[in-house]
Coordinates of C-alpha atoms in Angstrom, one line a residue:
X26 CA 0.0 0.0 0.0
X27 CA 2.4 2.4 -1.1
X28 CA 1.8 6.0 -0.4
X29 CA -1.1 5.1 2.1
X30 CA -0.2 7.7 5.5
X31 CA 0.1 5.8 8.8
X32 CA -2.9 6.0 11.1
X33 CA -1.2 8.3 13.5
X34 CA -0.8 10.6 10.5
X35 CA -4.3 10.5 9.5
X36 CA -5.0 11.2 13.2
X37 CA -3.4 14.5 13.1
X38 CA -4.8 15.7 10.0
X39 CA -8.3 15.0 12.0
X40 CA -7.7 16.6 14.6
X41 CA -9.0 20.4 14.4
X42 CA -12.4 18.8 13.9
X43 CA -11.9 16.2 16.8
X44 CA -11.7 13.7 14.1
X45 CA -9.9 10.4 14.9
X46 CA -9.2 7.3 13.0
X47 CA -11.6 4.4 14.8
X48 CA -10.8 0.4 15.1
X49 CA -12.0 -0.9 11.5
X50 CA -13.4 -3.9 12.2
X51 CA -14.7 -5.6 9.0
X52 CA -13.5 -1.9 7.5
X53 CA -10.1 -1.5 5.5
X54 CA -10.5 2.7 7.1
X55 CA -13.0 4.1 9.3
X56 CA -12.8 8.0 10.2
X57 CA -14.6 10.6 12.2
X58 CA -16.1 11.9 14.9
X59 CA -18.9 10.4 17.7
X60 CA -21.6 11.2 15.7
X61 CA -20.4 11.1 11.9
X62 CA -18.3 8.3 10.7
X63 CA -17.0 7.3 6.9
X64 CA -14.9 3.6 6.1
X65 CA -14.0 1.8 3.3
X66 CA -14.9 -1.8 2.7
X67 CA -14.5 -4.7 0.4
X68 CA -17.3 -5.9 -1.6
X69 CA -17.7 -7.3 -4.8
X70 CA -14.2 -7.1 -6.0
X71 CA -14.2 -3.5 -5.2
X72 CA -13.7 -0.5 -2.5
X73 CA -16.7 1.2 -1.5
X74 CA -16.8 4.5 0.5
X75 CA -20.0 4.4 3.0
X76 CA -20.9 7.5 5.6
X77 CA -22.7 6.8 9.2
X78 CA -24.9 9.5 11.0
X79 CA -25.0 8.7 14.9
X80 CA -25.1 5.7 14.7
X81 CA -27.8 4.9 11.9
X82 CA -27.2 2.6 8.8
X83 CA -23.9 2.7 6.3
X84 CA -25.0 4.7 3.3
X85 CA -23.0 4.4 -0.1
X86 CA -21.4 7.6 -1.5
X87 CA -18.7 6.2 -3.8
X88 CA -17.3 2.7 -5.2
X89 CA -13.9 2.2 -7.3
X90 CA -12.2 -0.9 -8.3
X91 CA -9.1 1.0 -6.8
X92 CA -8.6 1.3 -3.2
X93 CA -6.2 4.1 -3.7
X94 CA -9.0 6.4 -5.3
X95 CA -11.4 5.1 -2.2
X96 CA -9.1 6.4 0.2
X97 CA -8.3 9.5 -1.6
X98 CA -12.4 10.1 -1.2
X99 CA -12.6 9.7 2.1
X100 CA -9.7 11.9 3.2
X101 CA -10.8 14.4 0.4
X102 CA -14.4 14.5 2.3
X103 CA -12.8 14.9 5.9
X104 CA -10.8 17.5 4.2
X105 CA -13.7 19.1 4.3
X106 CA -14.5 18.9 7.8
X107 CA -11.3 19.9 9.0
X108 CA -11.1 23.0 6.7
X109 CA -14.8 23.8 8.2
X110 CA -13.7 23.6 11.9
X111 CA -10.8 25.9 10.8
X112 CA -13.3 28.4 9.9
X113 CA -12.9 27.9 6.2
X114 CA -14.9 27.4 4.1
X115 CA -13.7 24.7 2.0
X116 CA -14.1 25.8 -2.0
X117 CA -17.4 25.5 -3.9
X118 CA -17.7 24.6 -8.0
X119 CA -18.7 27.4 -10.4
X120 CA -22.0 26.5 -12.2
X121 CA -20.0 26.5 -15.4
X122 CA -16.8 25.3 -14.3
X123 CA -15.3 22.5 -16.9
X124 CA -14.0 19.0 -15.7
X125 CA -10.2 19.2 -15.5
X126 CA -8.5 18.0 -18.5
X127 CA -8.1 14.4 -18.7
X128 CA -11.5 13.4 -17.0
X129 CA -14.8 12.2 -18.0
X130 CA -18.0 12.3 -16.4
X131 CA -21.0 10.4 -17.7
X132 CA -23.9 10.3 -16.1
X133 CA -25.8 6.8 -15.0
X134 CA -29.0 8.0 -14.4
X135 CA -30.0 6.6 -11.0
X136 CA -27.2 4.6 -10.7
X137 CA -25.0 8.3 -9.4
X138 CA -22.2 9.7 -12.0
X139 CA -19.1 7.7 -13.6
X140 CA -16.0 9.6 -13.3
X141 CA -12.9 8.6 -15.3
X142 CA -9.3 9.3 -15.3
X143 CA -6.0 8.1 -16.4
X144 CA -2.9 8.2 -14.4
X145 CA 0.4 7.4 -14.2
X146 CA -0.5 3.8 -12.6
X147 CA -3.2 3.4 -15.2
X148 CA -6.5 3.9 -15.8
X149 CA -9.3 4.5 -13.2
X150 CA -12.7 5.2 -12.1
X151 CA -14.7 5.8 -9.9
X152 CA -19.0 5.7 -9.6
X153 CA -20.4 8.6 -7.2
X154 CA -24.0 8.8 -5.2
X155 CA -26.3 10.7 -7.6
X156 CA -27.6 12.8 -4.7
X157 CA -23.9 14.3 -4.4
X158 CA -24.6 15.9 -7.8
X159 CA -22.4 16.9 -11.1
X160 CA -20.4 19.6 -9.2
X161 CA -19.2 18.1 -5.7
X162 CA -18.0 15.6 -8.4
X163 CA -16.2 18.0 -10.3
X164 CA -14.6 19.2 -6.6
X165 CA -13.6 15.6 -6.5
X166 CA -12.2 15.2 -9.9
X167 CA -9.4 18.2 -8.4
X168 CA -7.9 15.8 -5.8
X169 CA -8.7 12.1 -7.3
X170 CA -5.1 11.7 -8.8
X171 CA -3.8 13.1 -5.7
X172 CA -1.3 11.6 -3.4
X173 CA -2.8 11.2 -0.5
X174 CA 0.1 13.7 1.3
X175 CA -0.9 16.3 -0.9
X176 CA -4.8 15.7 0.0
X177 CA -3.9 16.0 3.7
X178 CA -1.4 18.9 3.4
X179 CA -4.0 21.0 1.0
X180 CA -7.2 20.9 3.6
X181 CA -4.9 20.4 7.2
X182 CA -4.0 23.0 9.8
X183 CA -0.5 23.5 8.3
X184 CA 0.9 26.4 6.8
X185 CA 0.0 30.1 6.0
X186 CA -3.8 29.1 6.5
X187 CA -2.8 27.9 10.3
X188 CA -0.6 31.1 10.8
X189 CA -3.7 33.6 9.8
X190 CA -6.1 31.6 12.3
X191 CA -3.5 31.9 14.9
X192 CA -3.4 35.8 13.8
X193 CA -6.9 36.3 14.5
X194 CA -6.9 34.4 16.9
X195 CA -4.3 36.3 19.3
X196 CA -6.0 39.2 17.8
X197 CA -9.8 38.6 18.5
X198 CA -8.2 38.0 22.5
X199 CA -7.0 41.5 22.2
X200 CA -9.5 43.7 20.8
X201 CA -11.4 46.7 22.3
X202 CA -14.4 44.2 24.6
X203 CA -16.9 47.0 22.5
X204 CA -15.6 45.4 19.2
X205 CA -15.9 42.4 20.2
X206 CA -19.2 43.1 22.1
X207 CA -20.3 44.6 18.9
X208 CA -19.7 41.3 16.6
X209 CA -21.8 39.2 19.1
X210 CA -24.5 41.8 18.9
X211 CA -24.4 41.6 14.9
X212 CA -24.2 37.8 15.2
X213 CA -27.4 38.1 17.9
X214 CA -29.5 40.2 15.6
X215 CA -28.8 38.0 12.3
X216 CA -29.7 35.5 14.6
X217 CA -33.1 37.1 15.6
X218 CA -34.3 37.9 12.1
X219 CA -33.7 34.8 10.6
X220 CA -35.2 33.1 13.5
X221 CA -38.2 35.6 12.9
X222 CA -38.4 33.8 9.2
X223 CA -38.8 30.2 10.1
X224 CA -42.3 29.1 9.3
X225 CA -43.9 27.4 11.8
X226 CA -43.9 23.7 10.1
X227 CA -39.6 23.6 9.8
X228 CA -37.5 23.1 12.5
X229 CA -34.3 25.2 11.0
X230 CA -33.5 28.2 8.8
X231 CA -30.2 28.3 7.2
X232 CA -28.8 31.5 5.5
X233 CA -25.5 31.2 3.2
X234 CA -24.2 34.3 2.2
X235 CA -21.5 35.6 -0.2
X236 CA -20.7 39.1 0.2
X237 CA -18.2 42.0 -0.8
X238 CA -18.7 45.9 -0.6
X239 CA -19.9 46.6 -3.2
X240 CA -22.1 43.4 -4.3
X241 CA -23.5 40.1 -2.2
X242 CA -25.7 37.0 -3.3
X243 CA -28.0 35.1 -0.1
X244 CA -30.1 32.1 0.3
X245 CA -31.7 31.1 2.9
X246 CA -33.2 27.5 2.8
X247 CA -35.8 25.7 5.4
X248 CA -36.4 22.2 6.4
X249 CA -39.2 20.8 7.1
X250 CA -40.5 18.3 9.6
X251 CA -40.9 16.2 6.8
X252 CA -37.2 16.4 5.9
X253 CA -38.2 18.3 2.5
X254 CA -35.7 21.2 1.9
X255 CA -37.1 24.8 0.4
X256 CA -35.7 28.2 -0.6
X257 CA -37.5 30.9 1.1
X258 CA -37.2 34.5 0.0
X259 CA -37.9 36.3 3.6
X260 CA -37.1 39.7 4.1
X261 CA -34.3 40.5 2.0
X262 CA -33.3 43.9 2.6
X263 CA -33.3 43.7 6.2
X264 CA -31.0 40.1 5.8
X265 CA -28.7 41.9 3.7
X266 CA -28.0 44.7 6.0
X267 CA -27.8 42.9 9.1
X268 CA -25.0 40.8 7.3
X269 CA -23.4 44.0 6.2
X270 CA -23.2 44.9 10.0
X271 CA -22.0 41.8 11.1
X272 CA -19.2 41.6 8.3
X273 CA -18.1 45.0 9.7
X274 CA -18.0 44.3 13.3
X275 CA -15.9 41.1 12.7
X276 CA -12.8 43.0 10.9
X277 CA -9.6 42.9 12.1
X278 CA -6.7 45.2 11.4
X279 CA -4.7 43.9 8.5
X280 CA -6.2 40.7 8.8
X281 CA -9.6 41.7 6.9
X282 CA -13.3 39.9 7.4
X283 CA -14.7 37.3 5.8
X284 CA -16.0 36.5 2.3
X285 CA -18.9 34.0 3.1
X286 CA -21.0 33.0 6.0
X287 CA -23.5 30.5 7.1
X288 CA -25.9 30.6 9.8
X289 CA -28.2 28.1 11.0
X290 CA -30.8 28.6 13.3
X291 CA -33.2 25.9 15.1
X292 CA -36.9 26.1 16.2
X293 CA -35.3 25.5 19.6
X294 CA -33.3 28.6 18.9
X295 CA -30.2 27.0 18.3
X296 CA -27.8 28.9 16.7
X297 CA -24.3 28.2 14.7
X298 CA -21.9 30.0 12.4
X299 CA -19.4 29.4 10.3
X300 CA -17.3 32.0 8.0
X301 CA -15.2 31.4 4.9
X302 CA -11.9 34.0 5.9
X303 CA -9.7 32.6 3.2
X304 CA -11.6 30.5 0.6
X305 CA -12.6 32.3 -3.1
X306 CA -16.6 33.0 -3.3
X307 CA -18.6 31.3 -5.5
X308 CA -20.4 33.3 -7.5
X309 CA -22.0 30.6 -9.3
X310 CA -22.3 31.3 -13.4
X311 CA -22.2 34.7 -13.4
X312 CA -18.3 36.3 -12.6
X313 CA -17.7 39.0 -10.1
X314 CA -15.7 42.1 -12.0
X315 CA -12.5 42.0 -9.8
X316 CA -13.0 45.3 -9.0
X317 CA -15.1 44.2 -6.6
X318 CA -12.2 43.1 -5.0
X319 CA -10.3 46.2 -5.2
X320 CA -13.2 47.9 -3.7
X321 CA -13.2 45.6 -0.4
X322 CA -10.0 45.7 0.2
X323 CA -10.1 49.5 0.2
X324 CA -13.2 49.7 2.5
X325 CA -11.6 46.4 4.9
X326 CA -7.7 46.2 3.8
X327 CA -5.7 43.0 4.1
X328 CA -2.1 43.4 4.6
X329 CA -0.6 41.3 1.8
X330 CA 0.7 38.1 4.3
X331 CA -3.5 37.8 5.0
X332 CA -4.3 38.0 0.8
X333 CA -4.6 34.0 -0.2
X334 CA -2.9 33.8 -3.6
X335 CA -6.9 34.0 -5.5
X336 CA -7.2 37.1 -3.8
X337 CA -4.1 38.8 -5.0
X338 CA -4.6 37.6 -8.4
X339 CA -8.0 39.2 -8.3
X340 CA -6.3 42.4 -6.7
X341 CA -3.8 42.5 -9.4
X342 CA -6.6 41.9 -12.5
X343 CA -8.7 44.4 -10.9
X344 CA -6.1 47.5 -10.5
X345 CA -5.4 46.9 -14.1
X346 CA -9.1 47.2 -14.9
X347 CA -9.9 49.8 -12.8
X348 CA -6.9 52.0 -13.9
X349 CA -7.9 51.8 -17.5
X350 CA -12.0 52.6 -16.2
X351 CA -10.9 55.8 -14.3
X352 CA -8.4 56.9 -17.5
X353 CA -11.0 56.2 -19.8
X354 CA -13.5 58.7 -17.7
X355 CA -11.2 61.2 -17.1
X356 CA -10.1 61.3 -20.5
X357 CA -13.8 61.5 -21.3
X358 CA -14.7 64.1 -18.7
X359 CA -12.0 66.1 -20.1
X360 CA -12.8 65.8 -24.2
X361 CA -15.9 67.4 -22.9
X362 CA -14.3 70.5 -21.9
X363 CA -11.3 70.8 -24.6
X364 CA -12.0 68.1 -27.4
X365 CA -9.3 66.6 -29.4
X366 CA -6.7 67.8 -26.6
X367 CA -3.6 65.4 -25.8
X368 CA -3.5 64.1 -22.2
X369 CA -1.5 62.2 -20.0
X370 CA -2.5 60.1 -17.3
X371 CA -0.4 58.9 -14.4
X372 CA -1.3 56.3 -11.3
X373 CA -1.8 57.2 -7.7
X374 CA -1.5 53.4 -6.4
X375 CA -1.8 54.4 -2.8
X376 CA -5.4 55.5 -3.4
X377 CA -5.9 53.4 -6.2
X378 CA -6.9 56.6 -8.4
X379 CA -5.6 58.2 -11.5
X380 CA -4.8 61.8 -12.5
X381 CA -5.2 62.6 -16.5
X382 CA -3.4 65.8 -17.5
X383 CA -3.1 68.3 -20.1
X384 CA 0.0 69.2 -19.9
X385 CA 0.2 72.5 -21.6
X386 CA 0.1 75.8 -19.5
X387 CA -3.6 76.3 -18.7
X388 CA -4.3 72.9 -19.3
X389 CA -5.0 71.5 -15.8
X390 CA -5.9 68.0 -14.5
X391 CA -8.6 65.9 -13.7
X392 CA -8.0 63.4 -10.7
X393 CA -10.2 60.2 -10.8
X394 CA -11.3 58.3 -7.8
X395 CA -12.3 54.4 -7.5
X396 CA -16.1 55.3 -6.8
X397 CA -15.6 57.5 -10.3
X398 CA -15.8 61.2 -8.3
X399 CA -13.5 63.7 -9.9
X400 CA -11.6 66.5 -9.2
X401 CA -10.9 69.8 -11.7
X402 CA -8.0 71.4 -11.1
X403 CA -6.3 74.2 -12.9
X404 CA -2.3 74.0 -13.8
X405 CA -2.2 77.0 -11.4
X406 CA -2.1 75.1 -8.3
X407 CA 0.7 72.9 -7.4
X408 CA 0.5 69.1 -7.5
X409 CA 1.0 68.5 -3.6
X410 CA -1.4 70.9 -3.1
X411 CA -4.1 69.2 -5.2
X412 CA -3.4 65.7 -4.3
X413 CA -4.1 66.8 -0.8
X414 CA -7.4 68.4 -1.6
X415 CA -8.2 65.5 -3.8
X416 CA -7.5 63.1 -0.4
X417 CA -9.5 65.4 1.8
X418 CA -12.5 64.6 -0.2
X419 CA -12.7 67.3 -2.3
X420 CA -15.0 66.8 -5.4
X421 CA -16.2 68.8 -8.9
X422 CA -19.2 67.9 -9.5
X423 CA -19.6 66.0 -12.7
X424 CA -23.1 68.1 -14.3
X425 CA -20.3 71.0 -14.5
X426 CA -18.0 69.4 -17.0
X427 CA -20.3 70.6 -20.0
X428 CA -20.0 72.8 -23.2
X429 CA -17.9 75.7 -21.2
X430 CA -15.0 75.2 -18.6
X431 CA -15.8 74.1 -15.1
X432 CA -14.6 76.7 -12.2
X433 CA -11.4 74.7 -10.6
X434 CA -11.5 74.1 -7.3
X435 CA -8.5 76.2 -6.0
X436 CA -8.6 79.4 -8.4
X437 CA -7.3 79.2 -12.0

């Protein structure tokens, strides 16, 4: 069983979410906690992966002829529960996000999905519970050529990921007690209104929210007594804001807030949280402008040891964008007042802003922030001068850029 980590490894992986490797008995692996247990047996010439909730009957979720791709499934799915005890949420599938290269995926009706592979030991395969759907498949399909090292070092405690908890960590134990007082009052009130929206025939409300500054997506599902599942659209508005609150009670200096949430509350009025800190949103089909992410990170800044490497990528993508957005309006803006005119533009990266200039005498300038405000003023008035007006907040207002020459603010 090359490449198959020792128990007491396994054991360590587990253990942020009090995970543990149990006596297999008539199992080749059994992991998990006291109330939630996955193992691997032997049957019919192949490996099957089965899950047990406290204490009820083995259900199927995957069988391979391989044992090393059974394994890699069950380690793959504790993954999962480690990076959730961590406070991470572990990564979600795109709605249109393609099967890696290499891989097939066929659907068997209600038989669950096929998915195929070839590797450097061969070919294999692997058949999937239907209920698990297309795109936890596809979340699969990333790790199911994995070694199982690499499984265990990608969703364990180690690493940068372990450092930033520890960050906030010693950080939450040393805020302001009205901060902190402030986040469990914004968790308390979320709490309260979504309580407030569960119907009288379900037992819990669960609300799963993406968010940024400048744009957010919610759900909030029900379950019944019945066990039947159900979107509800509740009060939206009032959701949305009391998430905004909470977001912004919960961020610490250079360490930002988080991206996602998810909040379930019971009819006993049970309540639990969990955020996603460090894992990329998913924003299903329809792709955020990573400006978005230029505009969060202005209104809750990371320092750049907090940014996960999707974030910066984003950041990067989203200066470039944005600096070509404010040129083009500037440029614009000033065609309006002096068309055909040469300009030159140059960056302010610390306010991720732009100045376009005419650089003639009696030209002038036209700084640009990220919300699109602007600033005229005239080549009179010295550059320090107007950079420090255009941080105070200083702003032309844009109905004045018309047929004659707005008045600059500062004489000229």
């Amino acid at each position: 069983m090359t490449g198959h980590l020792a128990d007491e490894r396994l054991r360590t992986f587990g253990q942020p979410a009090r995970i543990t490797v149990w006596p297999p008995g008539d199992s080749l692996l059994c992991m998990g906690d006291a109330e939630v247990r996955l193992r691997i047996v032997a049957r019919d010439d192949a490996f099957v992966v089965e899950k047990q909730d406290r204490g009820g009957a083995w259900c199927w979720l995957l069988t391979s002829e391989w044992l090393d791709v059974a394994r890699r499934y069950l380690l793959w799915e504790i993954g999962g529960w480690v990076e959730a005890a961590a406070g991470r949420r572990p990564g979600r599938t795109r709605a249109d996000e393609p099967l890696r290269d290499g891989f097939t995926l066929t659907d068997l009706g209600p038989s669950g999905f096929l998915l195929s592979w070839t590797e450097s030991a061969g070919e294999r395969s692997a058949r999937l519970l239907r209920g698990l759907g297309p795109s936890k498949t596809i979340r699969f399909a990333r790790f199911a050529d994995a070694a199982e090292e690499t499984i265990v070092r990608r969703f364990g405690a180690a690493g940068a990921s372990s450092e930033l908890m520890r960050a906030r960590a010693q950080q939450r134990s040393s805020r302001d007690p009205a901060s902190t007082g402030n986040e469990r009052a914004a968790v308390a009130e979320l709490g309260r209104l979504l309580r407030e929206e569960l119907p009288p025939d379900a037992d819990r409300i669960t609300l799963r929210a993406i968010v940024l500054t400048s744009v957010g997506a919610s759900t909030m599902t029900v379950r019944r007594a019945d066990g039947m599942r159900e979107l509800v659209q509740g009060r939206e508005a009032v959701v949305t804001d009391a998430v905004a609150t909470l977001r912004k009670a919960a961020y610490l200096t250079d360490l930002g807030t988080w991206f996602g949430l998810e909040m379930t509350v019971t009819s006993a009025g049970d309540l639990t949280t969990r955020f996603n800190h460090d894992d990329e949103p998913d924003w299903g089909p329809v792709s955020v402008d990573p400006i978005a992410y230029v505009m969060d990170q202005r209104r809750y800044p990371r320092s750049e040891t907090a940014q996960p490497q999707w974030l910066r990528d984003h950041l990067a993508e989203g200066r470039v964008r944005l600096h070509q957005r404010l040129v083009d309006w500037g440029s614009e803006l000033f065609h309006r007042i002096a068309p055909g005119v040469v300009l030159d533009q140059h960056p302010l990266p610390e306010d991720d802003a732009v100045v376009v200039v005419h650089p003639v005498r009696g030209g002038g300038s036209i700084y640009v922030a990220p919300d699109e405000s602007v600033l005229f003023m005239a080549s009179a008035v010295p550059p320090h001068q107007a950079l420090e007006m255009f941080r105070s907040g200083r702003r032309t207002p844009v109905e004045r850029f018309g047929a004659s020459r707005p008045a600059a603010a500062g004489g000229g």
